Short mmCIF file of C-alpha atoms and ligand atoms in Angstrom, two decimals:
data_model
loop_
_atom_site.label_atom_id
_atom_site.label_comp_id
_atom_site.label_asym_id
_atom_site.label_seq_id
_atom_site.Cartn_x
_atom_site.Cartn_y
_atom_site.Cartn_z
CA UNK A 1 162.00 105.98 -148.94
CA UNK A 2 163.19 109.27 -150.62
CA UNK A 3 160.91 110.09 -153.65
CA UNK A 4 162.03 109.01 -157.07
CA UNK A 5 163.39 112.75 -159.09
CA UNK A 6 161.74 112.46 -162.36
CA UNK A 7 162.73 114.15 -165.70
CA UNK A 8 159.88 114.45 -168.49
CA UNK A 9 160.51 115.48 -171.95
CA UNK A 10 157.45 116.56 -174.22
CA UNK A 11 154.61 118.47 -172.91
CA UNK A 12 152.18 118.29 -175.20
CA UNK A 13 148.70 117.12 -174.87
CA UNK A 14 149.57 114.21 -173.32
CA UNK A 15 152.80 114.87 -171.83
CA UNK A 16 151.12 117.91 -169.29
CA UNK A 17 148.73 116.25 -167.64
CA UNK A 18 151.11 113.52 -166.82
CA UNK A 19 153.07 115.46 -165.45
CA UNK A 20 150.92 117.16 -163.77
CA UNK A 21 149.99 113.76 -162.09
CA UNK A 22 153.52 113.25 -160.94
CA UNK A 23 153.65 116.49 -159.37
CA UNK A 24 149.89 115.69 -157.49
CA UNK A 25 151.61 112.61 -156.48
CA UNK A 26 154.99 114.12 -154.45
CA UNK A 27 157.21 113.54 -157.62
CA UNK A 28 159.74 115.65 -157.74
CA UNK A 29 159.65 116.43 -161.69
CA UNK A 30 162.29 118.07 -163.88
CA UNK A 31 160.66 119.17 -167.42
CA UNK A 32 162.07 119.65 -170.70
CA UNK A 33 160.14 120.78 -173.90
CA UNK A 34 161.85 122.07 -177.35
CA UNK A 35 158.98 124.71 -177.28
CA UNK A 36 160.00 126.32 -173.69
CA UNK A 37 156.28 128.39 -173.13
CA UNK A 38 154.91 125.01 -172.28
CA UNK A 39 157.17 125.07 -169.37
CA UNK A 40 155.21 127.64 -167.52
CA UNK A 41 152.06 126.32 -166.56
CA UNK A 42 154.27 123.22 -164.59
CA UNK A 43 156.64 124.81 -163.21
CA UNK A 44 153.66 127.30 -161.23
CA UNK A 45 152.76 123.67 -159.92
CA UNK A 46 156.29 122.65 -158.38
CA UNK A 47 158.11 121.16 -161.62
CA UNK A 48 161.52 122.95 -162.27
CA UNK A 49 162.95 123.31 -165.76
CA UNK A 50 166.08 121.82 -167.45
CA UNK A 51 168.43 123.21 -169.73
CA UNK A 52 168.49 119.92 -172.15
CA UNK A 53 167.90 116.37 -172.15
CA UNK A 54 171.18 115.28 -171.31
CA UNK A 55 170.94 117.57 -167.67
CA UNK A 56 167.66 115.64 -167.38
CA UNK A 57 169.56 112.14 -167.23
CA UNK A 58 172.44 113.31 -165.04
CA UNK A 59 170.40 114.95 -162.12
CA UNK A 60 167.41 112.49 -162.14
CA UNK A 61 166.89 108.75 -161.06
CA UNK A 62 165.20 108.33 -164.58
CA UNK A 63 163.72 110.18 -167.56
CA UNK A 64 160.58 109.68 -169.14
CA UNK A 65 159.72 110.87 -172.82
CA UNK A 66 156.06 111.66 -174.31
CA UNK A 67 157.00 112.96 -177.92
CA UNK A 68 155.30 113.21 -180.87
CA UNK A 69 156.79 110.23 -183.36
CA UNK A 70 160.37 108.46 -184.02
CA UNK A 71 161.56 110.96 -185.68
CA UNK A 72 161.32 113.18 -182.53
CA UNK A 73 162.51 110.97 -180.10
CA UNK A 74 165.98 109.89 -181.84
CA UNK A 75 166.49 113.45 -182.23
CA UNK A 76 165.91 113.54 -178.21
CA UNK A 77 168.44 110.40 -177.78
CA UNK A 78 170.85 111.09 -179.96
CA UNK A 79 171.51 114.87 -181.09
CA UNK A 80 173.98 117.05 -179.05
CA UNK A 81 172.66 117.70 -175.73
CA UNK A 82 170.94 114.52 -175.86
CA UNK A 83 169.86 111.56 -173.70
CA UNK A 84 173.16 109.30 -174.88
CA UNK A 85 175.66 112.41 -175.15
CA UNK A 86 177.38 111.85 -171.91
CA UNK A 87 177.58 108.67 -169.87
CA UNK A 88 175.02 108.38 -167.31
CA UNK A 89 175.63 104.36 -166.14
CA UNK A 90 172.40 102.31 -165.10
CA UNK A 91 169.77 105.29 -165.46
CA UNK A 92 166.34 104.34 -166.31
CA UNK A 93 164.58 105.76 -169.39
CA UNK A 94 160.97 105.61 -170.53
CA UNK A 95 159.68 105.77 -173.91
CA UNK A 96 156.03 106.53 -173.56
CA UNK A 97 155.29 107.52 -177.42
CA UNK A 98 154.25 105.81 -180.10
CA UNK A 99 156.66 104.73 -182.11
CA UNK A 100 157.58 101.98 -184.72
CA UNK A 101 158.63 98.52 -182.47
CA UNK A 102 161.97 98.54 -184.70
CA UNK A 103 162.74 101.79 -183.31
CA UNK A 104 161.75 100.88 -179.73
CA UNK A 105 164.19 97.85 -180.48
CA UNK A 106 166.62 100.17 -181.71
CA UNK A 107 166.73 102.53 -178.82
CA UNK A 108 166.90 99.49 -176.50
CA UNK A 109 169.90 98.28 -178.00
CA UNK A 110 171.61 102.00 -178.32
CA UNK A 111 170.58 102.48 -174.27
CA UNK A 112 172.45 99.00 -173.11
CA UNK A 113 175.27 99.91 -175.08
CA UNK A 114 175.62 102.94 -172.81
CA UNK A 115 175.13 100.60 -170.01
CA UNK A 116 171.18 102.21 -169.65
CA UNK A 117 167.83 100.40 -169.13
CA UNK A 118 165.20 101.23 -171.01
CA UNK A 119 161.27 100.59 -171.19
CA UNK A 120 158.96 100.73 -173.99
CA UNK A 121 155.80 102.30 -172.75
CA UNK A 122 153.14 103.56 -175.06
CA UNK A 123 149.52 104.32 -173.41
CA UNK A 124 146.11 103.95 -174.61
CA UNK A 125 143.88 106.13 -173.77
CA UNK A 126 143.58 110.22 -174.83
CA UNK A 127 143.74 113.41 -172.87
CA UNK A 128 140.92 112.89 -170.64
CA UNK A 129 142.33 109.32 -169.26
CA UNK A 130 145.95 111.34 -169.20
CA UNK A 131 144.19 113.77 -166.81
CA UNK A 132 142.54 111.23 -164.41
CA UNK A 133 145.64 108.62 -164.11
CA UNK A 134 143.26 105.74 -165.71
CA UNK A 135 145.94 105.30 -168.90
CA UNK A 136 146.43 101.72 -170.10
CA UNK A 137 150.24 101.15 -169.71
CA UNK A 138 151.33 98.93 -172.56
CA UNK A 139 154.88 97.43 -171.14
CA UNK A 140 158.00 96.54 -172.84
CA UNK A 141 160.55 95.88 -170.05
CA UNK A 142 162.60 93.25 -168.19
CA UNK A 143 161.07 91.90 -165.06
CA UNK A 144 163.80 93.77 -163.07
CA UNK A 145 163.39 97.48 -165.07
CA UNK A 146 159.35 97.13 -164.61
CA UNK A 147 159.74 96.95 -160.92
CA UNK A 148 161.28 100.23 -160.81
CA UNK A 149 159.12 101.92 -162.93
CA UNK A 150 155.78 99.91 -161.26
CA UNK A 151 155.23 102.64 -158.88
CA UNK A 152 155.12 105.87 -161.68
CA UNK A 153 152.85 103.39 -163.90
CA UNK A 154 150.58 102.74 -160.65
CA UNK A 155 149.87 106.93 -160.57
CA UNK A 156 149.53 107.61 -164.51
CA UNK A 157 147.50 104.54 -165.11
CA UNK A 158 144.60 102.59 -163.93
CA UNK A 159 146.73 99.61 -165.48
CA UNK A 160 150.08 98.52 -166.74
CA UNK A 161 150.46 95.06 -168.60
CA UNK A 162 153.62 93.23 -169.13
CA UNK A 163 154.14 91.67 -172.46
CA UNK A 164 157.69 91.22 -173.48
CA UNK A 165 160.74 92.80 -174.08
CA UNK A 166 161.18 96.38 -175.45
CA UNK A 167 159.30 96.57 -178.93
CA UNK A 168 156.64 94.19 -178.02
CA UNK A 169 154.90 96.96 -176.11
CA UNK A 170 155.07 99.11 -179.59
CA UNK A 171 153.64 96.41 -181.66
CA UNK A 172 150.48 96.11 -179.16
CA UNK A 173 150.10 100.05 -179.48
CA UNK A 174 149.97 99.70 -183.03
CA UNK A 175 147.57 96.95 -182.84
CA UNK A 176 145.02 98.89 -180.24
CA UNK A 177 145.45 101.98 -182.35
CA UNK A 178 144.80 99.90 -185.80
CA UNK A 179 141.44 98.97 -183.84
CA UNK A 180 140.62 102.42 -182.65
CA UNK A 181 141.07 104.20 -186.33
CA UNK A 182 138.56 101.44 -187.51
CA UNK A 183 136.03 102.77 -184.34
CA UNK A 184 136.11 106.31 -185.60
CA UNK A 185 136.18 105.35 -189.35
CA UNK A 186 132.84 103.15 -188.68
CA UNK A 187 131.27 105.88 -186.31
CA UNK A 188 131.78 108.39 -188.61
CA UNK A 189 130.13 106.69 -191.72
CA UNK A 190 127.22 105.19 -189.53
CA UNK A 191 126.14 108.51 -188.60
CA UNK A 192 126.47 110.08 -192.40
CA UNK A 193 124.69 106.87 -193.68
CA UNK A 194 121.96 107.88 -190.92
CA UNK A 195 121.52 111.36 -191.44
CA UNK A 196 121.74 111.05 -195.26
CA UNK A 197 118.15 108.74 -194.42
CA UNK A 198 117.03 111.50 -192.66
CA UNK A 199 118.28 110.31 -189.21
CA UNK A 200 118.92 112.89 -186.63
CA UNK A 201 122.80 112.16 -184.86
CA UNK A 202 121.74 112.83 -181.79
CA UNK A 203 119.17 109.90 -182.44
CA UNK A 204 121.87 108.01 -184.09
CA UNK A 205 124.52 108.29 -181.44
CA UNK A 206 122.19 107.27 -178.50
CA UNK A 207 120.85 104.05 -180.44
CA UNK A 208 124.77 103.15 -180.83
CA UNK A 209 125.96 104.26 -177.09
CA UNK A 210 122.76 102.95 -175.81
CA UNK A 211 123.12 99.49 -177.41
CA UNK A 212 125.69 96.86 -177.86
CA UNK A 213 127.27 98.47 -180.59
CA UNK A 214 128.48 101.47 -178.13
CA UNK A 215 131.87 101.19 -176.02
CA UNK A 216 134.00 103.64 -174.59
CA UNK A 217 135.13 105.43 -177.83
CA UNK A 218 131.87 106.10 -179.43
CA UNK A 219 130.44 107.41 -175.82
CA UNK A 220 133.66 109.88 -175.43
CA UNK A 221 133.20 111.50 -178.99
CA UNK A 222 129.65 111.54 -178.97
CA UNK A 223 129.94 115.50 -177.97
CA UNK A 224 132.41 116.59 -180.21
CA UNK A 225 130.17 115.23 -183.00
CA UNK A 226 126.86 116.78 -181.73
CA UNK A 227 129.32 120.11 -181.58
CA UNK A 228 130.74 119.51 -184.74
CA UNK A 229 133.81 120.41 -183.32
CA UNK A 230 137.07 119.00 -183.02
CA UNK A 231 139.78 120.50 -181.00
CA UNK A 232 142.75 118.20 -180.86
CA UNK A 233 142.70 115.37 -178.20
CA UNK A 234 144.56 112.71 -180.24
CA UNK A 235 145.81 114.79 -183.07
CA UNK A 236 144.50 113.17 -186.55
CA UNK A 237 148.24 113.41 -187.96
CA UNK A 238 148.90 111.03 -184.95
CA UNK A 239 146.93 108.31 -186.15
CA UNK A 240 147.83 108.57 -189.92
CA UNK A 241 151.43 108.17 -188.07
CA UNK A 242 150.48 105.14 -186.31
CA UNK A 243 148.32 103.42 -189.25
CA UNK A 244 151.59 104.15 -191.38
CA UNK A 245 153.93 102.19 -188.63
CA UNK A 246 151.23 99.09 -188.26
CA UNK A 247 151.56 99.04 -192.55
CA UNK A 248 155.42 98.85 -192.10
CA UNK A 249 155.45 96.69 -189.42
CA UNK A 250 153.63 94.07 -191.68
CA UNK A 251 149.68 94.98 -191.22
CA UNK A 252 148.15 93.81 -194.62
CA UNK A 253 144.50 93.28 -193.76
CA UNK A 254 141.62 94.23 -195.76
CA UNK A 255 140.95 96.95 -194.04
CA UNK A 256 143.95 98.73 -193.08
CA UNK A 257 144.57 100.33 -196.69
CA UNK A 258 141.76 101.92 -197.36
CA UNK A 259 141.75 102.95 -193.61
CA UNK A 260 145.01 104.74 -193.95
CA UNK A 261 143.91 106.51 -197.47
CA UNK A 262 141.05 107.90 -195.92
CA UNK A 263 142.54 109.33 -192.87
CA UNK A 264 145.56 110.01 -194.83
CA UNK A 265 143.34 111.72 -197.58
CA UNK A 266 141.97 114.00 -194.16
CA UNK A 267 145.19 115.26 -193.09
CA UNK A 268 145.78 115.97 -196.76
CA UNK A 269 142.26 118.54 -196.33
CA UNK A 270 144.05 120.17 -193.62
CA UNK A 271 142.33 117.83 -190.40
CA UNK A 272 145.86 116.73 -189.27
CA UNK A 273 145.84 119.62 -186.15
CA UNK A 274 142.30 118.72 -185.38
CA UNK A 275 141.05 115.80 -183.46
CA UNK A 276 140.77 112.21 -185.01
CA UNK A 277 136.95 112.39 -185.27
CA UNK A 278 137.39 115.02 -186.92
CA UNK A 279 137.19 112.42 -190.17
CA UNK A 280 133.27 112.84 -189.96
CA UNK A 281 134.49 115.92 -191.70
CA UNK A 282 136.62 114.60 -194.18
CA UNK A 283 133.93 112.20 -194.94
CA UNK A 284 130.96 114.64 -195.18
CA UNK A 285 132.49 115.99 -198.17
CA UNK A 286 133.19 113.00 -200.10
P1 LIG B 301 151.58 116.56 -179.11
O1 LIG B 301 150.54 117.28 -178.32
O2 LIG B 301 151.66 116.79 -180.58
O3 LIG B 301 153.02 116.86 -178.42
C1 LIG B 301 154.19 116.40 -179.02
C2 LIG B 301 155.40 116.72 -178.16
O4 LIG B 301 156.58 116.29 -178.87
C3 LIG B 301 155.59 118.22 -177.88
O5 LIG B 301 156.13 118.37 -176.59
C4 LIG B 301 156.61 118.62 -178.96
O6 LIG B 301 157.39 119.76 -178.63
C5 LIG B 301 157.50 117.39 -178.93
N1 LIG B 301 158.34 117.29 -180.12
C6 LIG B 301 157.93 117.06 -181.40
N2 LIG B 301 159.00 117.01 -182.22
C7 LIG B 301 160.10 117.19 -181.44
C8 LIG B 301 161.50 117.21 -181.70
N3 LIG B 301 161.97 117.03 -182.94
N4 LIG B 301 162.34 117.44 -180.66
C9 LIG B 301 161.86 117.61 -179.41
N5 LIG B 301 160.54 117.59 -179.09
C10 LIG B 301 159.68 117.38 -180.11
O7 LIG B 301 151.43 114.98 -178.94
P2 LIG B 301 150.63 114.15 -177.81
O8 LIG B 301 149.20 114.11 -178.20
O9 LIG B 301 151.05 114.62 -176.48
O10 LIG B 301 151.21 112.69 -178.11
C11 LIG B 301 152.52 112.30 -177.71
C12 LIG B 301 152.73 110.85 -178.10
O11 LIG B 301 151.75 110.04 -177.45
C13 LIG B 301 152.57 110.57 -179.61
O12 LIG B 301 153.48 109.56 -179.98
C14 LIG B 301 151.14 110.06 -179.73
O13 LIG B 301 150.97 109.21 -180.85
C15 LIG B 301 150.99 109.31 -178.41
N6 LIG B 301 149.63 109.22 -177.88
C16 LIG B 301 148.80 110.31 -177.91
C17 LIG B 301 147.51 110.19 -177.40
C18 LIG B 301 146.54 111.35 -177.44
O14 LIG B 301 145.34 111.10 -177.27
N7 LIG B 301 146.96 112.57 -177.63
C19 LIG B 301 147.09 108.98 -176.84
C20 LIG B 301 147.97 107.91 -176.79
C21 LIG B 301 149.25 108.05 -177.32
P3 LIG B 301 156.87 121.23 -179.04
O15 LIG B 301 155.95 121.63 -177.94
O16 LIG B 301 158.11 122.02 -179.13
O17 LIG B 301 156.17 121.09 -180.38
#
């Protein structure tokens, strides 16, 4: 069977290594980022480069995009030169951002009015899972559309799981990433609390990654807090994003308010570039 011809827009932290998967793989992958430097390091590995999005749709069997938030990915859809500005009958596209499930439903609905299938696909996992293909695939798809995009999921993820129809795959991400800002948030004030007694962190962190209270997230960010330093993996402002789309999409816990403030109130300081644990800092200050 002839390999599928890929088009990827967004190359940003997570949208590279992907890529870069797909091309390790014997994808043939055409790329397309607004910023057009970050074209260069993929097309030395085999990609080639496309003029716009809508080129992307027309010459490949289906296009994938890894942008940064709603706003981004309309644009990508529906501005001149985009996705839905020519006809391009029973294409595939792949949304693998995160964005609000009403805009995943939205861009479902727009794509089968221009007789398209589309697949809501937002990952969990960060740069380092992006770069070994071990993603979690969250899937928003018919039965039939999943089948076709099974065998990219099976090389940029260890998993991909089913669970509805476009938008239900959104509303999960928001979910896992609701439980991940509450990690980071408790990580960050256990170790505080424990150094403010005195406690060393690099006691603190292998009592908590050595014990039942450790799990993948507190073992991957151990580093960056013995470093105290934060270069972006999953940028801060993403999060604050993502906290602000579980709110709107009805989240009213206890927790997620003053969760939000306090990572909002970080990418107020300035922490929005840097990575998510970088709220340590925010919260050293306070
Ligand atoms: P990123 O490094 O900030 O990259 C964002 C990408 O979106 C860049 O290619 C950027 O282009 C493009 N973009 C932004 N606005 C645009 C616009 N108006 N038109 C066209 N392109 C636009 O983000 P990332 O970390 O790769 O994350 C991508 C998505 O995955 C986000 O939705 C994020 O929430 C989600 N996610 C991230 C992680 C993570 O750990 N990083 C994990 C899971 C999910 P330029 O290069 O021109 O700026």
């Amino acid at each position: 069977m002839e390999a599928l011809k890929i088009g990827w827009i967004g190359l940003g932290n997570m949208g590279n290594p992907m890529v870069q998967n797909l091309l390790k793989a014997g994808f043939e992958v055409v790329v397309f980022n607004r910023t057009k430097d970050k074209e260069k390091e993929l097309t030395a590995l085999g990609a080639t480069s496309g003029a716009c999005p809508q080129e992307l749709l027309q010459t490949c069997d289906m296009v994938i995009t890894m942008l940064s938030n709603d706003a981004a990915v309309k644009e990508v859809f529906e501005s001149e030169n985009g996705l839905l500005s020519q006809d391009n009958p029973n294409k595939l596209i792949i949304n693998m951002s995160t964005v609000s499930p009403e805009t995943s439903r939205y861009l479902a609905t727009i794509c089968t009015a221009h007789q398209l299938h589309f697949i809501d696909a937002p990952v969990s996992g960060s740069v380092k899972p992006a770069q070994d293909g071990t993603l979690v695939i969250l899937v928003g798809a018919t039965d039939e559309d999943y089948l076709l995009a099974k065998p990219i999921f099976n090389v940029l993820g260890k998993v991909s799981i089913p669970v509805g129809e476009p938008g239900k795959a959104s509303s999960a991400k928001l979910a896992i990433n609701y439980l991940l800002g509450l990690n980071l948030q408790g990580l960050a004030e256990t170790i505080i609390f424990a150094e403010k007694s005195g406690v060393r962190k690099e006691d603190m962190l292998s009592i908590i990654n050595e014990g039942a209270c450790g799990n993948g997230i507190t073992n991957i960010k151990a580093n960056s807090i013995l470093n105290d330093s934060y270069p972006a993996a999953f940028a801060l402002k993403h999060l604050v994003k993502d906290l602000r789309l579980a709110k709107e999409a009805g989240l009213d816990s206890p927790l997620i308010h003053p969760l939000y403030d306090s990572y909002k109130a970080a990418q107020k300081e300035g922490l929005g570039d840097e990575d998510v644990m970088a709220i340590i800092t925010s919260l050293r200050n306070k």
